[in-house]
XYZ file of C-alpha atoms in Angstrom:
673
model
C -14.015 19.461 -8.064
C -12.052 16.901 -6.308
C -12.201 13.322 -7.638
C -11.104 10.025 -6.252
C -10.523 7.370 -8.886
C -8.384 4.128 -9.128
C -5.410 3.338 -11.583
C -4.642 -0.375 -12.347
C -1.120 -0.730 -13.791
C -1.181 -4.202 -15.918
C 0.921 -5.847 -18.590
C 3.439 -8.596 -19.436
C 6.211 -9.535 -16.957
C 9.324 -7.169 -16.849
C 7.487 -4.476 -18.761
C 8.436 -1.878 -16.012
C 4.944 -1.703 -14.206
C 6.403 -1.436 -10.750
C 9.097 1.572 -11.984
C 6.051 3.295 -13.148
C 4.244 2.470 -10.032
C 7.197 3.799 -7.858
C 7.484 6.959 -10.269
C 3.696 7.602 -9.603
C 3.433 6.852 -6.088
C 7.139 7.516 -4.616
C 7.329 4.276 -3.237
C 10.379 2.157 -2.781
C 8.962 -1.312 -4.133
C 11.369 -3.849 -5.389
C 12.103 -3.684 -9.059
C 14.157 -6.420 -10.572
C 15.268 -6.998 -14.154
C 13.664 -10.209 -14.345
C 10.044 -11.555 -14.744
C 7.888 -12.403 -11.808
C 9.188 -10.016 -9.171
C 5.882 -8.716 -8.349
C 3.345 -11.767 -7.169
C 1.038 -9.774 -5.460
C -0.587 -6.508 -6.051
C 0.659 -3.417 -4.384
C -1.186 -0.325 -3.640
C -0.227 3.423 -3.321
C -1.801 6.962 -3.468
C -0.780 9.934 -5.234
C -1.905 13.546 -5.377
C -2.477 15.344 -8.635
C -4.309 18.528 -9.346
C -6.592 18.091 -6.358
C -7.552 14.402 -7.135
C -6.495 11.640 -4.660
C -5.513 8.729 -7.175
C -5.162 5.149 -5.747
C -2.453 3.558 -7.916
C -2.468 -0.636 -8.015
C 0.399 -2.289 -9.283
C -0.726 -6.138 -10.618
C 1.564 -8.894 -11.120
C 2.479 -9.267 -14.640
C 0.477 -11.415 -16.907
C 0.735 -12.432 -20.835
C -2.917 -12.921 -21.262
C -6.327 -12.853 -19.404
C -6.345 -16.883 -19.644
C -4.768 -16.986 -16.308
C -2.908 -20.091 -15.158
C -0.613 -19.205 -12.359
C -1.504 -17.728 -8.953
C 0.343 -14.386 -9.568
C -1.500 -14.056 -13.033
C -5.014 -15.056 -11.368
C -4.481 -12.105 -8.641
C -4.087 -9.693 -11.940
C -6.964 -11.005 -13.837
C -9.732 -11.223 -11.134
C -8.706 -7.547 -10.067
C -9.170 -6.238 -13.723
C -12.496 -8.321 -14.191
C -13.992 -7.782 -10.339
C -12.760 -4.549 -9.164
C -13.126 -2.788 -12.402
C -10.789 0.211 -11.864
C -11.585 3.329 -13.531
C -8.405 3.513 -15.490
C -6.278 0.593 -16.685
C -2.575 1.859 -17.676
C -1.341 -1.036 -20.142
C 2.336 -0.816 -19.635
C 4.019 -2.140 -22.687
C 7.740 -2.901 -23.370
C 8.308 -0.638 -26.230
C 11.085 -3.046 -27.640
C 8.478 -5.978 -27.406
C 5.423 -4.401 -28.817
C 4.201 -7.455 -30.943
C 4.158 -9.871 -28.056
C 2.811 -7.088 -25.559
C -0.227 -6.272 -27.877
C -1.832 -9.625 -27.171
C -2.886 -8.604 -23.775
C -3.808 -4.992 -25.051
C -6.264 -6.473 -27.471
C -7.738 -8.532 -24.899
C -8.327 -5.532 -22.615
C -9.803 -3.692 -25.504
C -12.122 -6.208 -26.257
C -13.406 -5.971 -22.560
C -14.159 -2.287 -23.110
C -12.082 -1.271 -20.289
C -10.899 2.293 -19.990
C -7.419 1.599 -21.366
C -4.316 3.890 -21.997
C -1.031 2.495 -23.272
C 2.051 3.522 -21.572
C 4.679 2.578 -24.039
C 7.422 2.303 -21.542
C 11.433 2.115 -22.209
C 11.145 3.762 -25.447
C 14.851 4.544 -24.933
C 15.614 0.943 -25.178
C 13.681 0.455 -28.260
C 15.364 3.476 -30.084
C 18.737 1.918 -29.073
C 17.645 -1.166 -31.082
C 16.460 1.150 -34.000
C 12.887 0.475 -33.393
C 10.688 3.407 -33.888
C 6.779 3.319 -33.175
C 4.556 5.918 -34.701
C 2.680 6.530 -31.362
C -0.069 8.475 -32.974
C -0.855 5.941 -35.664
C -0.907 3.380 -32.976
C -3.455 5.122 -30.795
C -5.715 5.797 -33.950
C -5.600 2.187 -34.735
C -6.590 1.121 -31.055
C -8.566 4.128 -30.398
C -6.875 4.428 -27.122
C -4.199 7.234 -25.894
C -0.660 6.185 -26.035
C 1.823 7.861 -23.637
C 5.607 7.351 -23.890
C 7.563 6.784 -20.677
C 10.796 6.022 -19.591
C 9.833 5.220 -16.015
C 13.520 4.733 -14.571
C 14.237 8.350 -15.489
C 10.753 9.818 -14.461
C 10.028 10.666 -18.208
C 6.319 10.683 -19.381
C 4.959 10.180 -15.722
C 3.469 13.699 -15.572
C 1.794 13.249 -18.734
C 0.429 9.763 -17.590
C -1.323 11.242 -14.773
C -2.956 13.994 -16.972
C -4.120 11.586 -19.507
C -5.579 9.296 -16.678
C -7.368 12.276 -15.214
C -8.771 13.010 -18.425
C -9.694 9.385 -19.101
C -11.686 9.404 -15.769
C -13.779 12.281 -16.938
C -14.060 11.134 -20.561
C -13.293 7.235 -20.960
C -11.624 6.146 -24.260
C -13.493 4.599 -26.959
C -11.496 1.639 -28.200
C -11.759 0.451 -31.721
C -13.824 -3.043 -31.768
C -11.643 -5.206 -34.231
C -13.667 -7.161 -36.893
C -13.096 -10.467 -35.466
C -14.428 -9.582 -32.189
C -17.617 -7.985 -33.729
C -17.892 -11.204 -35.572
C -17.668 -13.387 -32.704
C -20.174 -11.118 -30.692
C -22.465 -11.937 -33.371
C -21.922 -15.733 -33.145
C -22.179 -15.703 -29.437
C -25.646 -13.866 -29.562
C -27.896 -16.823 -28.320
C -25.420 -17.724 -25.321
C -25.331 -14.135 -24.329
C -29.031 -13.599 -24.468
C -29.347 -16.890 -22.162
C -26.897 -15.387 -19.560
C -28.666 -12.281 -19.541
C -32.049 -13.875 -18.835
C -30.460 -16.250 -16.090
C -29.147 -13.204 -14.600
C -25.446 -14.093 -14.753
C -24.432 -10.989 -16.612
C -25.971 -7.748 -17.449
C -27.003 -6.885 -21.130
C -23.764 -4.735 -21.491
C -21.427 -7.416 -20.752
C -23.368 -10.650 -21.758
C -21.498 -10.817 -24.732
C -18.226 -10.562 -23.275
C -18.856 -13.172 -20.903
C -20.243 -15.522 -23.699
C -17.066 -15.106 -25.607
C -15.117 -15.964 -22.578
C -17.051 -18.863 -22.022
C -16.667 -20.098 -25.596
C -12.781 -19.605 -24.871
C -12.944 -21.918 -22.017
C -11.826 -18.988 -19.904
C -11.482 -19.988 -16.287
C -13.326 -17.093 -14.565
C -16.003 -17.146 -16.920
C -16.606 -20.867 -16.245
C -16.776 -20.102 -12.650
C -19.804 -17.694 -13.294
C -22.048 -20.636 -14.622
C -20.786 -23.211 -12.541
C -23.931 -24.957 -10.898
C -25.927 -24.169 -14.053
C -26.229 -27.303 -16.221
C -28.402 -25.783 -18.692
C -25.929 -22.986 -19.568
C -23.094 -25.213 -19.200
C -24.576 -27.522 -21.897
C -25.744 -24.611 -23.992
C -21.888 -23.047 -24.087
C -20.546 -26.427 -25.052
C -23.168 -26.633 -27.843
C -22.387 -23.435 -29.034
C -18.668 -24.088 -29.000
C -19.283 -27.153 -31.080
C -21.096 -25.089 -33.826
C -18.504 -22.411 -33.872
C -15.913 -24.872 -34.412
C -17.772 -26.627 -37.248
C -18.053 -23.185 -38.942
C -14.834 -21.780 -38.508
C -12.837 -24.940 -38.523
C -11.003 -23.890 -35.165
C -12.384 -24.161 -31.741
C -13.314 -20.487 -30.779
C -10.171 -19.955 -28.273
C -7.614 -20.928 -31.297
C -9.820 -18.989 -33.798
C -9.627 -15.697 -31.890
C -5.902 -16.293 -31.094
C -5.284 -16.592 -34.573
C -7.202 -13.288 -35.475
C -5.469 -11.542 -32.876
C -2.022 -12.222 -34.044
C -3.410 -11.335 -37.683
C -4.396 -7.989 -36.584
C -1.171 -7.477 -34.403
C 0.700 -8.191 -37.678
C -1.165 -5.576 -39.343
C -0.591 -3.071 -36.704
C 3.183 -3.640 -36.519
C 3.374 -3.311 -40.306
C 1.733 0.279 -40.008
C 3.178 1.703 -36.769
C 6.556 0.481 -36.343
C 9.694 1.059 -38.418
C 12.467 -1.042 -37.792
C 16.036 -0.067 -39.153
C 19.081 -2.123 -39.527
C 19.522 -3.490 -35.879
C 23.199 -2.661 -34.403
C 25.708 -5.436 -35.597
C 27.006 -5.802 -32.213
C 24.156 -6.644 -29.530
C 25.808 -6.651 -26.096
C 23.264 -8.581 -24.992
C 23.531 -11.599 -27.241
C 27.323 -11.233 -26.941
C 27.294 -11.797 -23.229
C 24.657 -14.464 -23.494
C 26.712 -16.542 -25.738
C 28.887 -17.077 -22.627
C 26.529 -17.061 -19.586
C 23.908 -19.119 -21.078
C 26.164 -21.363 -22.905
C 25.320 -25.167 -22.502
C 28.649 -25.936 -21.086
C 29.765 -22.989 -19.232
C 26.482 -21.696 -17.755
C 26.122 -23.523 -14.737
C 29.994 -23.641 -13.861
C 29.842 -20.134 -14.489
C 26.848 -19.462 -12.038
C 28.530 -21.513 -9.209
C 31.629 -19.243 -9.963
C 29.804 -16.365 -9.411
C 27.968 -17.135 -6.160
C 31.342 -18.430 -4.611
C 32.944 -14.984 -5.569
C 29.583 -13.398 -4.010
C 30.209 -15.216 -0.655
C 34.109 -14.513 -0.929
C 33.699 -11.003 -1.063
C 30.814 -11.008 1.586
C 32.873 -12.629 4.124
C 36.192 -10.924 3.142
C 35.015 -7.401 2.835
C 31.584 -7.327 4.736
C 32.273 -9.509 7.699
C 36.050 -9.349 8.434
C 36.786 -5.736 7.132
C 33.644 -3.782 7.772
C 32.141 -5.902 10.591
C 35.312 -5.671 12.522
C 34.918 -1.728 12.784
C 31.251 -2.476 14.282
C 32.324 -5.165 16.170
C 35.135 -2.553 17.875
C 32.402 -0.011 18.263
C 30.167 -2.627 20.185
C 33.309 -3.467 22.397
C 33.695 0.308 23.485
C 30.061 0.685 24.019
C 30.013 -2.329 26.234
C 32.933 -1.102 28.475
C 31.315 2.222 28.773
C 27.785 0.951 29.694
C 29.684 -1.710 31.992
C 31.240 1.466 33.785
C 28.226 3.255 34.200
C 26.298 0.288 35.470
C 29.293 -0.784 38.022
C 26.931 0.126 41.253
C 23.549 -1.191 39.545
C 21.816 -4.361 40.843
C 23.177 -7.592 39.199
C 20.355 -8.328 37.608
C 20.350 -4.999 35.642
C 23.883 -5.349 34.913
C 23.128 -8.722 33.528
C 20.345 -7.714 31.401
C 22.232 -4.905 29.680
C 25.501 -6.593 29.191
C 24.440 -10.127 28.621
C 20.684 -9.849 26.859
C 21.211 -6.422 25.127
C 25.035 -6.327 24.135
C 25.722 -9.794 24.344
C 22.498 -10.702 22.587
C 21.061 -8.232 20.314
C 24.654 -6.405 19.834
C 26.196 -9.756 18.288
C 23.584 -10.104 15.782
C 23.827 -6.248 14.638
C 27.699 -6.886 14.170
C 26.808 -8.505 10.912
C 24.883 -5.577 9.342
C 27.729 -4.695 7.332
C 28.173 -8.456 5.870
C 24.529 -8.060 5.038
C 25.096 -4.674 3.380
C 27.784 -6.058 1.139
C 25.887 -9.440 0.032
C 22.456 -7.584 -0.624
C 24.739 -5.109 -2.680
C 25.871 -8.172 -4.839
C 22.554 -9.689 -4.832
C 20.799 -6.454 -6.111
C 23.588 -6.046 -8.684
C 23.015 -9.437 -10.062
C 19.288 -9.058 -10.126
C 19.118 -5.445 -11.562
C 21.659 -6.195 -14.301
C 19.581 -9.164 -15.676
C 21.839 -11.976 -14.743
C 19.507 -13.759 -12.270
C 17.169 -14.390 -14.967
C 19.898 -16.151 -17.141
C 20.979 -18.027 -13.810
C 17.230 -19.368 -13.711
C 17.802 -20.353 -17.238
C 20.635 -22.343 -17.197
C 19.550 -23.903 -13.832
C 16.432 -25.229 -15.919
C 18.519 -27.927 -17.320
C 19.302 -29.096 -13.967
C 16.167 -28.922 -12.696
C 14.757 -30.948 -15.569
C 17.480 -33.496 -15.287
C 15.950 -34.547 -11.853
C 12.256 -33.672 -13.020
C 11.773 -30.350 -11.727
C 10.240 -27.118 -13.356
C 12.616 -24.631 -14.404
C 10.972 -21.994 -12.475
C 11.734 -23.855 -9.251
C 15.292 -22.429 -9.635
C 13.792 -19.075 -9.671
C 12.311 -19.652 -6.048
C 15.721 -21.210 -4.835
C 17.616 -18.082 -6.144
C 15.033 -15.708 -4.698
C 15.231 -17.727 -1.499
C 18.746 -17.265 -1.005
C 17.810 -13.868 0.084
C 14.842 -14.728 2.184
C 13.055 -18.092 2.167
C 9.639 -16.138 2.641
C 10.308 -14.346 -0.646
C 11.260 -17.523 -2.442
C 7.988 -19.474 -1.450
C 6.030 -16.667 -2.411
C 7.721 -16.592 -5.804
C 6.389 -19.958 -6.436
C 3.207 -18.234 -7.272
C 4.537 -17.975 -10.911
C 4.449 -21.988 -11.037
C 1.352 -22.935 -13.168
C 0.644 -26.429 -11.753
C 0.054 -27.679 -8.110
C 2.682 -30.158 -8.173
C 5.366 -27.718 -9.131
C 4.161 -25.108 -6.575
C 3.986 -27.446 -3.672
C 7.477 -29.045 -4.406
C 8.952 -25.489 -4.760
C 7.196 -24.653 -1.434
C 8.613 -27.649 0.286
C 12.197 -27.440 -0.976
C 12.636 -23.689 -0.746
C 13.348 -23.647 3.080
C 16.784 -25.811 2.575
C 18.388 -22.734 0.508
C 20.713 -20.705 2.761
C 18.712 -17.449 3.444
C 20.498 -14.429 4.849
C 19.376 -14.931 8.268
C 21.600 -17.981 8.417
C 24.538 -16.227 6.959
C 25.434 -14.646 10.356
C 25.657 -17.874 11.999
C 27.817 -19.354 9.464
C 29.966 -16.161 9.623
C 30.392 -16.668 13.328
C 31.538 -20.408 13.210
C 33.595 -19.920 10.123
C 35.275 -16.884 11.583
C 35.990 -18.825 14.835
C 37.044 -22.237 13.422
C 38.395 -21.370 9.570
C 39.533 -17.623 9.534
C 43.330 -17.433 8.532
C 43.421 -20.906 6.974
C 43.734 -21.453 3.053
C 43.398 -24.128 0.505
C 45.912 -22.865 -1.889
C 44.978 -19.107 -2.097
C 41.514 -19.529 -1.411
C 40.484 -18.491 2.269
C 38.926 -21.434 4.092
C 36.194 -19.787 5.825
C 34.485 -18.280 2.597
C 34.920 -21.981 1.119
C 32.973 -23.315 4.048
C 30.252 -20.992 3.603
C 29.981 -21.502 -0.297
C 29.987 -25.463 0.616
C 26.956 -24.607 2.672
C 25.354 -22.807 0.097
C 25.916 -25.698 -2.353
C 24.826 -28.491 0.374
C 21.524 -26.277 0.414
C 20.976 -26.526 -3.514
C 21.701 -30.333 -3.460
C 19.411 -31.160 -0.849
C 16.503 -29.254 -2.130
C 17.082 -30.847 -5.859
C 17.199 -34.340 -4.235
C 14.177 -33.638 -1.980
C 12.285 -32.164 -5.055
C 13.227 -35.308 -6.660
C 12.047 -37.697 -4.345
C 8.784 -35.619 -3.885
C 7.823 -35.370 -7.518
C 8.255 -39.127 -7.861
C 6.194 -40.225 -4.770
C 3.772 -37.521 -3.376
C 3.261 -35.121 -6.403
C 3.229 -37.645 -9.631
C 1.697 -35.385 -12.302
C 2.207 -34.506 -15.830
C 5.331 -32.655 -16.752
C 4.940 -28.866 -17.293
C 7.488 -26.802 -19.314
C 9.538 -23.828 -18.571
C 8.983 -20.514 -20.644
C 10.902 -17.301 -19.129
C 11.875 -14.279 -21.030
C 15.322 -13.147 -21.040
C 15.509 -9.298 -20.287
C 18.151 -7.318 -21.947
C 21.331 -6.524 -19.816
C 20.795 -3.239 -17.994
C 23.435 -1.444 -16.037
C 22.095 -0.976 -12.621
C 22.181 2.721 -11.270
C 23.920 3.173 -7.860
C 20.473 4.810 -6.274
C 18.795 1.756 -7.325
C 21.246 -0.397 -5.775
C 21.387 1.532 -2.400
C 17.892 1.482 -2.066
C 17.292 -2.262 -2.488
C 20.268 -2.862 -0.044
C 18.966 -0.544 2.388
C 15.411 -2.128 2.192
C 16.537 -5.726 2.633
C 19.079 -4.728 5.292
C 16.432 -2.682 7.190
C 14.318 -5.530 7.961
C 17.321 -7.561 9.364
C 17.894 -4.511 11.703
C 14.278 -4.196 12.408
C 13.959 -7.811 13.420
C 17.010 -7.409 15.660
C 15.208 -4.448 17.590
C 11.789 -6.448 17.767
C 11.504 -10.301 17.469
C 14.934 -11.002 18.419
C 15.269 -8.818 21.269
C 11.856 -10.086 22.368
C 13.565 -13.899 22.095
C 16.675 -12.664 23.862
C 14.496 -10.984 26.590
C 12.626 -14.346 27.167
C 15.738 -16.521 26.797
C 17.674 -14.057 29.517
C 14.535 -14.314 31.949
C 14.784 -18.232 31.609
C 18.546 -17.941 32.030
C 18.515 -15.961 35.662
C 15.634 -17.953 37.145
C 14.706 -19.705 39.494
C 16.090 -17.216 42.005
C 19.465 -18.301 43.627
C 21.047 -19.997 40.467
C 23.962 -18.513 38.547
C 22.566 -16.870 35.823
C 23.177 -18.767 32.460
C 23.982 -21.819 34.563
C 22.670 -25.565 33.817
C 20.572 -25.047 37.031
C 18.549 -22.418 35.078
C 15.251 -23.064 33.539
C 16.876 -22.580 30.124
C 19.692 -25.133 31.359
C 17.138 -27.697 32.182
C 15.424 -27.386 28.962
C 18.453 -27.457 27.038
C 19.563 -30.630 28.810
C 16.249 -32.442 27.862
C 17.209 -32.034 24.142
C 21.156 -32.296 24.320
C 21.159 -35.824 23.998
C 19.421 -36.168 20.813
C 22.051 -33.821 19.438
C 24.835 -35.464 21.004
C 25.454 -37.931 17.840
C 26.003 -34.856 15.702
C 28.897 -33.548 18.204
C 27.239 -30.518 19.575
C 25.119 -31.947 22.454
C 25.617 -29.269 25.021
C 22.375 -27.580 26.522
C 23.570 -24.308 25.195
C 23.812 -25.485 21.415
C 20.342 -27.238 21.929
C 18.607 -23.869 23.287
C 20.311 -22.079 20.599
C 18.780 -24.341 17.996
C 15.326 -24.264 19.507
C 15.440 -20.768 19.608
C 16.516 -20.631 16.132
C 13.100 -22.028 14.952
C 11.777 -18.249 16.028
C 14.457 -16.733 13.949
C 17.774 -18.013 12.997
C 19.378 -14.862 13.673
C 18.520 -15.635 17.372
C 20.829 -18.497 17.601
C 23.805 -15.968 17.731
C 22.007 -13.818 20.351
C 21.385 -17.048 22.163
C 25.159 -17.906 22.240
C 25.950 -14.430 23.392
C 23.542 -14.659 25.871
C 24.183 -17.965 27.536
C 28.201 -17.467 27.367
C 27.667 -14.096 28.654
C 29.811 -12.272 25.920
C 29.762 -10.354 22.835
C 30.527 -11.021 19.242
C 34.179 -10.214 19.776
C 34.742 -12.815 22.315
C 32.016 -15.335 21.215
C 34.501 -16.994 18.571
C 36.994 -17.888 21.128
C 34.280 -19.035 23.795
C 32.792 -21.416 20.979
C 36.223 -22.769 20.248
C 36.088 -24.240 23.766
C 32.980 -25.927 23.003
C 33.075 -27.108 19.608
C 35.812 -28.577 17.500
C 36.188 -27.394 13.672
C 34.217 -30.769 12.719
C 31.413 -30.314 15.178
C 31.292 -26.631 14.320
C 30.680 -27.514 10.721
C 27.911 -30.202 11.607
C 26.273 -27.413 13.699
C 26.146 -25.319 10.453
C 24.895 -28.013 8.565
C 22.002 -28.272 11.044
C 21.303 -24.727 11.140
C 20.983 -24.842 7.135
C 18.607 -27.857 7.045
C 16.501 -28.028 10.236
C 13.048 -26.554 10.735
C 12.277 -23.292 8.572
C 11.955 -20.276 10.923
C 8.495 -19.098 12.282
C 8.179 -16.795 9.561
C 9.035 -19.141 6.675
C 6.366 -21.856 8.512
C 3.636 -19.006 8.795
C 4.089 -18.667 4.875
C 3.856 -22.196 4.309
C 0.727 -22.434 6.077
C -0.834 -19.653 4.213
C 0.459 -20.565 0.632
C -0.599 -24.113 1.154
C -3.649 -23.228 3.268
C -2.854 -26.830 4.846
C -1.822 -27.583 8.305
C -0.838 -31.115 7.126
C 1.684 -29.994 4.514
C 3.187 -27.117 7.112
C 3.444 -29.779 9.955
C 4.971 -31.852 7.188
C 7.521 -29.148 6.204
C 8.710 -28.862 9.782
C 9.143 -32.612 10.473
C 10.862 -33.698 7.590
C 13.396 -30.848 7.524
C 14.012 -31.600 11.150
C 14.755 -35.111 10.409
C 17.092 -34.473 7.187
C 18.898 -31.671 9.238
C 19.483 -34.084 11.969
C 20.487 -36.805 9.607
C 22.771 -34.813 7.982
C 24.592 -33.356 10.861
C 25.137 -36.818 12.480
C 26.451 -38.276 9.238
C 29.016 -35.564 8.875
C 30.050 -35.578 12.508
C 30.235 -39.482 12.394
C 31.786 -39.896 9.222
C 34.303 -37.054 9.790
C 35.327 -38.470 12.996
C 36.746 -41.585 11.213
C 39.266 -39.258 9.358
C 39.914 -36.426 11.751
């Protein structure tokens, strides 16, 4: 008989939930070797023995006492949606820490299966777990898995299907039975008030005694129950000498200690732990931060040298051949048709696609850093820098993620616990150089700095790295000012697990690289194409004007803005329009230049050299870095802050900062150059 049911994957951050989700559903969700990769639930399906199973991948959480946005997503789903089967994914090498969450799931009487994941890594550390005994002690099935190698996935599906028919009967620890008896009066009152059914009244009562946020919301507006909960909490505190929440946490750890002694055998660990050896260098107090910047410097050098100059050159040549071929075909076509194909499609969209090899290269390198486990160390070493200016260490995570895409960086702030830290993280993330800005840098750096060196260091790569540094410096400075003016609150602390180093697989790197670059290509064929068509229409009308001239609608629009940008050294209507269009999508800046100058990327650099100097070109890149976030980023700021006021503030203050920075660079630079 066909059964449709739901499996929820839960567990601590970085335990391999998303790897299991991908293995179960065949999805290609992003997997990173650092905590906090999943910040919202993901859904997929799998058919197994005629059953259709919905699989939900939830953000990582260390306990049911959720404090950050991503943890709240996970906990609320478990408590409110009540999935048929809960697969608790556990990192085998960190069983002791992971079991705390497991005990809380068992206390809730959920239908739990333990997926003991990454058992291969535990064995390498000479950690051996008696899975049969672990299952007996907890009263739930235990399946060993190595998700990255697809091991144990079939057994996990078989066990889940069996659990749907015959749920597990978890052991209720003694401490939990004791607390259930103590909470009896409160549970009865909850049942009588209709807040909870008889079966769940005890659970809600204990959660209230623990001051669990979700339980508190259930009695909000019931002063009698709130008073009773506080009274019972005081009574139990007096009896046990500890508040109920602390008492339960203490008892859970005692129980976990007994489980570890009974079920885990540890042999002498390998004397030379590779992770520890590498960490002595990369997380060193003095070496860590300089090493991080050296790695990022090399990343941009390789991206420019190999990705843009070498591989991008082949694509540029291909577009040149295509342009000449198409021009030959359209020689007898109407002028407007020739202009649309050569200026809008080839000159506009084509000039963006030329940078695809560069994006491939950069995303390959970033994926390698993520999957290897280095990015978690980067956040760790940056924590000192963040703390020095009063920011939370996890803000560094948002900034690192934002170097791929500001939207992802802003979403990663969901892992921050306090509103203050989260708001600051959201407001400073757009200052980080994202991949969409990189083609603009590459175009200008190639046009004005290619072939020049400082010593043996190529100047073009150095210029792009300086923009990356400048973005971080402005973000940190803005965060410092915001934390001391608009968001004065208590200091919170940074706790982050450092995962072991892992050698990324080529398949995983290629998958991540393609997935991220695919969105760039898709944007070129949709958003940027739509923008280019609109810009092209504005550039050829009104009828009778020379296409792409100052007399066109586009030229007149740019002329209105140009005087404002003139102090920054790029007060032409073409540059003004390009920046205006860039608010829609940063990549569209290049497409706009290609269109208004009527040339593809191959000749665009030479044309730009006629309208910019190296100094004004650098000021333009700084403006591109700092001025208004793109439309997608503005949208996610509105969604995450749920505030028009803060969204407008983000746009306006970045516009002002961008303009001031560009003007300062051009005016001060003019004194020396």
